[in-house]
Structures are given as C-alpha cells and as structure tokens.
Coordinates of C-alpha atoms and ligand atoms in Angstrom, one line a residue:
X1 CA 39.5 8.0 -57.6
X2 CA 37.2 5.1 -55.6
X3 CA 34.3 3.4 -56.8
X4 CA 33.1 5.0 -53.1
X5 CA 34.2 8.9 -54.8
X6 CA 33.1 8.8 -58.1
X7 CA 34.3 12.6 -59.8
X8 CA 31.4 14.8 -59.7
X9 CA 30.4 15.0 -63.4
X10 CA 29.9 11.3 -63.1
X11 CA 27.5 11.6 -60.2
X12 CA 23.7 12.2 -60.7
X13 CA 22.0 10.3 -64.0
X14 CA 24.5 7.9 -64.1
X15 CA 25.7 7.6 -60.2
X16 CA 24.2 4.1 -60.3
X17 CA 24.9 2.8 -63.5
X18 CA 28.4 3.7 -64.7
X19 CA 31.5 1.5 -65.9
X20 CA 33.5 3.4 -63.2
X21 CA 31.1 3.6 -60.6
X22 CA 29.5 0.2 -60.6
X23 CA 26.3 -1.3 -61.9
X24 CA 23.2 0.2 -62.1
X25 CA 20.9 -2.1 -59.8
X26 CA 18.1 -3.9 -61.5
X27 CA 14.8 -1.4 -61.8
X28 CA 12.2 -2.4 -59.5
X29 CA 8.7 -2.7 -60.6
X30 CA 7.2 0.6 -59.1
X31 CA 3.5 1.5 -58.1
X32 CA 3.6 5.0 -60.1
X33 CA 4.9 6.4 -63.7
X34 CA 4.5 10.4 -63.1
X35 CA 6.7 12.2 -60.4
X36 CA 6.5 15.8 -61.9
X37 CA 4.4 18.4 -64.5
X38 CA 3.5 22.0 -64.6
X39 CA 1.7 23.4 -61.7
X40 CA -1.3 25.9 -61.9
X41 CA -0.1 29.4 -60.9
X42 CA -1.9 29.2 -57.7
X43 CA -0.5 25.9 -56.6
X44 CA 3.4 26.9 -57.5
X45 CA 2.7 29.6 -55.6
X46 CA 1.5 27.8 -53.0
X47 CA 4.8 25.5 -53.3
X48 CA 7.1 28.9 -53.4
X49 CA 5.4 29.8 -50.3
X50 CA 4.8 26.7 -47.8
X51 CA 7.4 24.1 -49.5
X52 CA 10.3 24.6 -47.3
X53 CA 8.0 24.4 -44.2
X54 CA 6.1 21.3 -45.3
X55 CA 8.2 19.0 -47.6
X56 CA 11.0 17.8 -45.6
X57 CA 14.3 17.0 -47.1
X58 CA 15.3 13.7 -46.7
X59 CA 18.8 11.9 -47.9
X60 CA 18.1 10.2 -50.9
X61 CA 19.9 6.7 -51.8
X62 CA 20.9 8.1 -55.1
X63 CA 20.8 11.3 -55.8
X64 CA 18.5 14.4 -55.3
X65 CA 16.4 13.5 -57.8
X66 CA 15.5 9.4 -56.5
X67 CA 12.7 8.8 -54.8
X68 CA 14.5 6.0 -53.3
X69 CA 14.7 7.3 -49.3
X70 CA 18.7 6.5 -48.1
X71 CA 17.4 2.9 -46.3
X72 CA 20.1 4.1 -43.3
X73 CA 17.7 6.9 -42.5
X74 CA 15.1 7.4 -39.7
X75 CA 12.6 9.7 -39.5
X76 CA 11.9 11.2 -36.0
X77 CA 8.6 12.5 -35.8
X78 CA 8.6 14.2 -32.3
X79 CA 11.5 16.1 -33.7
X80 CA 10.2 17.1 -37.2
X81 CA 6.6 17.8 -35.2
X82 CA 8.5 19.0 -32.1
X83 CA 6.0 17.6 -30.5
X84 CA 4.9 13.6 -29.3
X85 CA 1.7 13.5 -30.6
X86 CA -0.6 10.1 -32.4
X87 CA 1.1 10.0 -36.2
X88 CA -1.1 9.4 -39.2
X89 CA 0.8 8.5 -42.6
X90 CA -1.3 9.0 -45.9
X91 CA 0.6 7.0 -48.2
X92 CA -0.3 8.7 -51.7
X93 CA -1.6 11.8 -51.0
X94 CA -2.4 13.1 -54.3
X95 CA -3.7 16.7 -54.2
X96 CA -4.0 16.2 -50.4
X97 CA -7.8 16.5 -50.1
X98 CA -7.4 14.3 -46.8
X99 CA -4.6 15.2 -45.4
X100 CA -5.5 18.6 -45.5
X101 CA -9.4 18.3 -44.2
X102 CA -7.8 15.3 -41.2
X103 CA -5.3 18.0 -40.1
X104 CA -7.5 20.3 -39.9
X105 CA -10.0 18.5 -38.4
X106 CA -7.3 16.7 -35.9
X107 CA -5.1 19.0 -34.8
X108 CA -4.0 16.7 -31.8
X109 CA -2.3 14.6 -34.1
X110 CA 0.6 14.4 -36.7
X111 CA 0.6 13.9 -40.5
X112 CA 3.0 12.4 -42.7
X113 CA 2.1 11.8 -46.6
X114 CA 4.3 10.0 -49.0
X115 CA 3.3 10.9 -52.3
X116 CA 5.8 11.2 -55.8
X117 CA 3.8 13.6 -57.6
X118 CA 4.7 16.9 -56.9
X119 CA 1.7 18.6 -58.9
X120 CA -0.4 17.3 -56.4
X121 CA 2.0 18.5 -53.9
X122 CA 1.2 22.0 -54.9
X123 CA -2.2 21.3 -54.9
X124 CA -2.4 20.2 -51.3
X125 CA 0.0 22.9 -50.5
X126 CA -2.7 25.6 -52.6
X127 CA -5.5 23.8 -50.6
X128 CA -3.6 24.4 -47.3
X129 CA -3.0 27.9 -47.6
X130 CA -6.6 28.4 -48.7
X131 CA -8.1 26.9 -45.4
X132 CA -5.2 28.9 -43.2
X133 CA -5.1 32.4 -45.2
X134 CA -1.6 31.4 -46.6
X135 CA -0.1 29.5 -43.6
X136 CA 1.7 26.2 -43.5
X137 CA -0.3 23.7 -40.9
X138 CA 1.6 22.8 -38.1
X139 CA 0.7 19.3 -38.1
X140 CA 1.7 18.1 -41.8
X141 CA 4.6 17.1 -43.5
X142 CA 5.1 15.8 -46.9
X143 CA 7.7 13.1 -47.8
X144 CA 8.3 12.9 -51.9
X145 CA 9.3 9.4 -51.9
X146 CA 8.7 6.2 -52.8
X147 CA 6.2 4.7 -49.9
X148 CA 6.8 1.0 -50.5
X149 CA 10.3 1.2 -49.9
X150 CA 10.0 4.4 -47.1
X151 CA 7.6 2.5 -45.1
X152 CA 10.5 -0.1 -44.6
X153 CA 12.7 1.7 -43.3
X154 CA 12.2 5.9 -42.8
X155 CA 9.9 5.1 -39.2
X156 CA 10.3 3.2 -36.1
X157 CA 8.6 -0.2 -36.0
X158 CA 5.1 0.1 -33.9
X159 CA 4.9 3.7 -33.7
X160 CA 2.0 4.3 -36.3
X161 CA -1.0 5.7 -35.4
X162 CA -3.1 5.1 -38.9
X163 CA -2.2 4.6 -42.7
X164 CA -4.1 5.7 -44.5
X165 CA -4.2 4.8 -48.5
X166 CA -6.9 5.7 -50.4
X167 CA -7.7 5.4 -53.7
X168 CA -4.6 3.7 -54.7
X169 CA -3.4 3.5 -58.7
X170 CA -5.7 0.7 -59.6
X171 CA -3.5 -0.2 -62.5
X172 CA -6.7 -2.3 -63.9
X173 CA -4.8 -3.9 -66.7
X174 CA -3.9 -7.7 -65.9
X175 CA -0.2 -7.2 -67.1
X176 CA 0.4 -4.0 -64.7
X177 CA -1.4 -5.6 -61.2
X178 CA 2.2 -6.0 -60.2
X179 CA 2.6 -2.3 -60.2
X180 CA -0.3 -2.4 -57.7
X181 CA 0.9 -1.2 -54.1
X182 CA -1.4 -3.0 -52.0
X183 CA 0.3 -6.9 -51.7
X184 CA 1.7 -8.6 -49.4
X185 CA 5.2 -6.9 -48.9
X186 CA 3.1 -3.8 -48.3
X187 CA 1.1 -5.1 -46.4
X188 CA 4.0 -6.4 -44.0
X189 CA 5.7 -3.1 -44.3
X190 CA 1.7 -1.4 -42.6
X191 CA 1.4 -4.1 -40.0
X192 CA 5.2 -3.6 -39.0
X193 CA 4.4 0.1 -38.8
X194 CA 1.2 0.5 -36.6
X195 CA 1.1 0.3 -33.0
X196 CA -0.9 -2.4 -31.2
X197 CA -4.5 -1.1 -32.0
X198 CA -3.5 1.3 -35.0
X199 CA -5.4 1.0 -37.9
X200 CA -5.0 1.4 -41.9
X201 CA -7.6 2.6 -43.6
X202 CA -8.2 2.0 -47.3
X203 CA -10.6 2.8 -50.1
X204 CA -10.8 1.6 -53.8
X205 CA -13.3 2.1 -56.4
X206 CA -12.3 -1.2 -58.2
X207 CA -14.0 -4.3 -57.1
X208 CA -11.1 -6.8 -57.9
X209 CA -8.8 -4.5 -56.2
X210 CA -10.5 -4.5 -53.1
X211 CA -10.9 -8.1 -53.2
X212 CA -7.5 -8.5 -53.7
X213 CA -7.0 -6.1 -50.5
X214 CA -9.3 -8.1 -48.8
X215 CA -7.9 -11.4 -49.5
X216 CA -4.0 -10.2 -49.0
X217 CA -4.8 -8.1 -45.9
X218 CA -7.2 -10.8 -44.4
X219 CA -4.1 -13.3 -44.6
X220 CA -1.7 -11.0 -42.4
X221 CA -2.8 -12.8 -39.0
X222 CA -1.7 -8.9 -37.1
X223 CA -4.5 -7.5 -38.7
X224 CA -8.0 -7.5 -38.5
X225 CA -11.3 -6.0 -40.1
X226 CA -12.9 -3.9 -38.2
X227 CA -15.2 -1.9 -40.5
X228 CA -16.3 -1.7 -43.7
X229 CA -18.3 1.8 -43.4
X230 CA -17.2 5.1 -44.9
X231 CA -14.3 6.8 -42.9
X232 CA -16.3 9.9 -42.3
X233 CA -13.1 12.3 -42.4
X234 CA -12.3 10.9 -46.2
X235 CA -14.0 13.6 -48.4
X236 CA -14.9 12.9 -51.9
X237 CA -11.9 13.2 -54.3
X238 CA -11.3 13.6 -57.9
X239 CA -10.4 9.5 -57.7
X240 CA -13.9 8.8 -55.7
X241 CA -16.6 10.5 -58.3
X242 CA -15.0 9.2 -61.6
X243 CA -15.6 6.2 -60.3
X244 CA -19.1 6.7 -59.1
X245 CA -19.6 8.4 -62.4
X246 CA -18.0 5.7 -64.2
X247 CA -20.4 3.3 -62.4
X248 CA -17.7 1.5 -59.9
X249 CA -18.7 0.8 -56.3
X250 CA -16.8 2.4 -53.3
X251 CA -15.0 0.3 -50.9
X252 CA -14.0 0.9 -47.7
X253 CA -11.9 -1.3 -45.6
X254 CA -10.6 -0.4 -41.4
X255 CA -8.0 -2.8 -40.4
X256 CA -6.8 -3.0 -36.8
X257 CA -3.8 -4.4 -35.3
X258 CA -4.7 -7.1 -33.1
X259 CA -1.6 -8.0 -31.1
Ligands
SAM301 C1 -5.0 7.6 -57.7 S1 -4.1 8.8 -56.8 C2 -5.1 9.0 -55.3 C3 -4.8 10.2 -54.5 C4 -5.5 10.5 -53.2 N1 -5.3 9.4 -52.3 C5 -7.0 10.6 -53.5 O1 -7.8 9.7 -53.0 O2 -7.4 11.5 -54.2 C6 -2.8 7.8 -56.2 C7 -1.6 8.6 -55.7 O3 -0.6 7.8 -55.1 C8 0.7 8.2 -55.5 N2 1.6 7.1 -55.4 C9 1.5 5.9 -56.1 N3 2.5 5.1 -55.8 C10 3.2 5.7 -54.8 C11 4.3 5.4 -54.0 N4 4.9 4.2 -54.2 N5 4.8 6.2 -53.1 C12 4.2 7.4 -52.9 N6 3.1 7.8 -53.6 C13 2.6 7.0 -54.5 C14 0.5 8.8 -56.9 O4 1.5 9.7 -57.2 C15 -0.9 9.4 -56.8 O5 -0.8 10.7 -56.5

C-alpha cells in the first residue's frame, strides 16, 4: 500500500486526514455552513426527474462528497452546452429564481450556477420544470461546488460572459465578515474570468456589505462601475423582501471589464 493508494475503507471521511494517508489540510474559512436538508416532495421530484440532465458531475479533490472541484479540472462549456454561445455564471444560486427566469428569458446564452445547497437545487430544478411542463432547459447547468475555489480553476481565463452573485450570505456578524465571499481574492478570481467587456453583476441588501463591495471591487483597476440601477432580469427573491421587510436598502452594483 502507497500513500498514493490508500485501501478503500480508508478512503472517504478520512481520505484527507489519516495517519496512513497523510495530513488532513488545514480547513479553509468557507463562505457557507449548510450543503444539504430535506426537500419538499415537489422539488425531490423535481431533482429525481431533471438532476442527471442539469447537475453535472464533476471530479471532486477529495471525495464525492467535497465540494472542493479537482483544481486539474476544466470545464468546457461548448461541450457540456454543445453549443458556443455567451456564458453567464450565477455564483450562489439558491432556489434559482434567476437563473431560471435569465434562461428563460435568454435562451441565446449559456448558464452555469455554482451553488452548495442542494435544497435549493431542487427548488430551482421544481421551478424549472414548472415554467417547461417537466423539461430540463437546454441552457442551464448546475455545479454543486464550492465557487471561490471553482472560479479559480474549473473555466478558461477571459471566457465569461456575466457573473452574476446576488444576494450573497451577508454574514453580518463582525467575527464571521471573513466568511464573506465578496473580497479581494474573489474579486481577482471574477475579473480573471470575464472577457474584455463582461460584466458581474451584484446585489446586497446590507449597506456595509455593499460598501465593502464597492470599496474592494472599485480597487481592482480591470473593473469598472457601470451602473448602479436595478438589473431588470433579477426578480424579487426570498433574500430581497426580508430585507425590504426588515427595513434594509437594495443595492445594485454592474461592473465591466475595462481592458
Ligand atoms: C443568501 S442565498 C442567495 C440566493 C440567491 N442568489 C437569491 O438571491 O435568492 C446565498 C446562496 O449562496 C450559496 N453559497 C454561499 N457560498 C457559496 C460558495 N462558496 N459556492 C457556491 N454557493 C455558495 C448558499 O448556499 C446560498 O444558497
């Protein structure tokens, strides 16, 4: 036996973190807590039904279970789409509200969403099959892994149409803003991504958060502000009317990419 070939009962929970295998690697401070949950009826059947043609299987750096893409891996998105077509990545999905109404009102382009939470998998999968009478849209896939490491690696450099992240976990508590997704490795990791004119879009209902996007985004010289004003193809989410409930201003924020 290798440390390369561990034997197979030692592989899974421990594959990264055994005396015999090697040392698990320090934990990383990640932007969510939840990955799973029961699902409605209606959206795990959803999921029974459209899953295998929307969530794509990716190799996994350890085990089926990480959400930690294999960093050797790249996407190809005229393969997966079989089609060349402008690519839009939601990072954080949720229950898809977005992703489903930009498909369907885009069907020229492609969408990837990256999101951990496969309850709100289902749920974009339920609200999918409810617009299309039970079919998978041709023009969305679903990713369950971890965004701020995928965007690193899983796509080509300058390929990106849009990114879209809205309504990010504002983690409001001081001690958790490090959890926060939008910073500046991210934001390296979006301006790397988009093509020359691409934009990322982003929407918050907590003020210091979008200063903090403002101020961190504002200082990567590749991007620019275009727009404050409401995307008009982001409809109102769970996420958007607790906060206007709650009393919390919307922001919006279009970046371009200048060079
Ligand atoms: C507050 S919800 C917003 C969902 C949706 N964008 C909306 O506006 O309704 C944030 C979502 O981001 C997902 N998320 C957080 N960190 C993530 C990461 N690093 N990679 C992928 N998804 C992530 C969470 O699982 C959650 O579903």
């Amino acid at each position: 036996m290798t440390r390369e070939d561990p034997p197979v009962s030692l592989r899974g929970h421990y594959a990264l973190g055994h005396p015999v295998i090697g040392p698990r690697p320090l934990a990383r401070t990640r932007s969510f807590t939840r990955r799973g949950g029961r699902m409605p009826h209606t959206h795990q059947r959803a999921w029974d039904q459209l899953s295998a043609q929307v969530v794509l299987e990716v190799p996994r750096a350890a085990g089926d279970a990480s959400t930690v893409v294999d960093p050797s891996f790249r996407l190809d998105p005229e393969q997966v789409f079989g089609r060349c077509a402008p690519l839009v990545v939601e990072v954080g999905s949720g229950a898809g509200d977005a992703l489903v109404a930009g498909a369907l009102a885009s069907p020229g382009r492609d969408f990837l969403a990256l999101e951990v939470w496969r309850p709100g998998t289902g749920h974009a999968l339920a609200k999918m099959a409810a617009a299309t009478g039970g079919q998978a849209l041709p023009n969305v896939r679903v990713v369950e892994v971890d965004a701020a490491l995928a965007l690193r690696t899983m796509l080509e450099p300058g390929t990106v149409e849009e990114v879209w992240t809205f309504f990010p976990d504002p983690w409001p508590k001081a001690r958790h803003h490090k959890r926060r997704l939008v910073g500046p490795d991210f934001t390296d990791a979006v301006a790397d991504l988009l093509r020359p004119g691409g934009r990322w879009r982003l929407a918050t209902d907590w003020d210091d958060y979008a200063r903090v996007m403002r101020d961190v985004v504002g200082a990567e010289p590749r991007l620019e502000l275009e727009s404050t004003d409401r995307f008009p193809l982001r409809p109102v989410t769970r996420f958007e009317r607790r906060g206007t409930e709650a009393g919390r201003r919307i922001t919006d924020l279009t970046y371009v990419r200048v060079d």
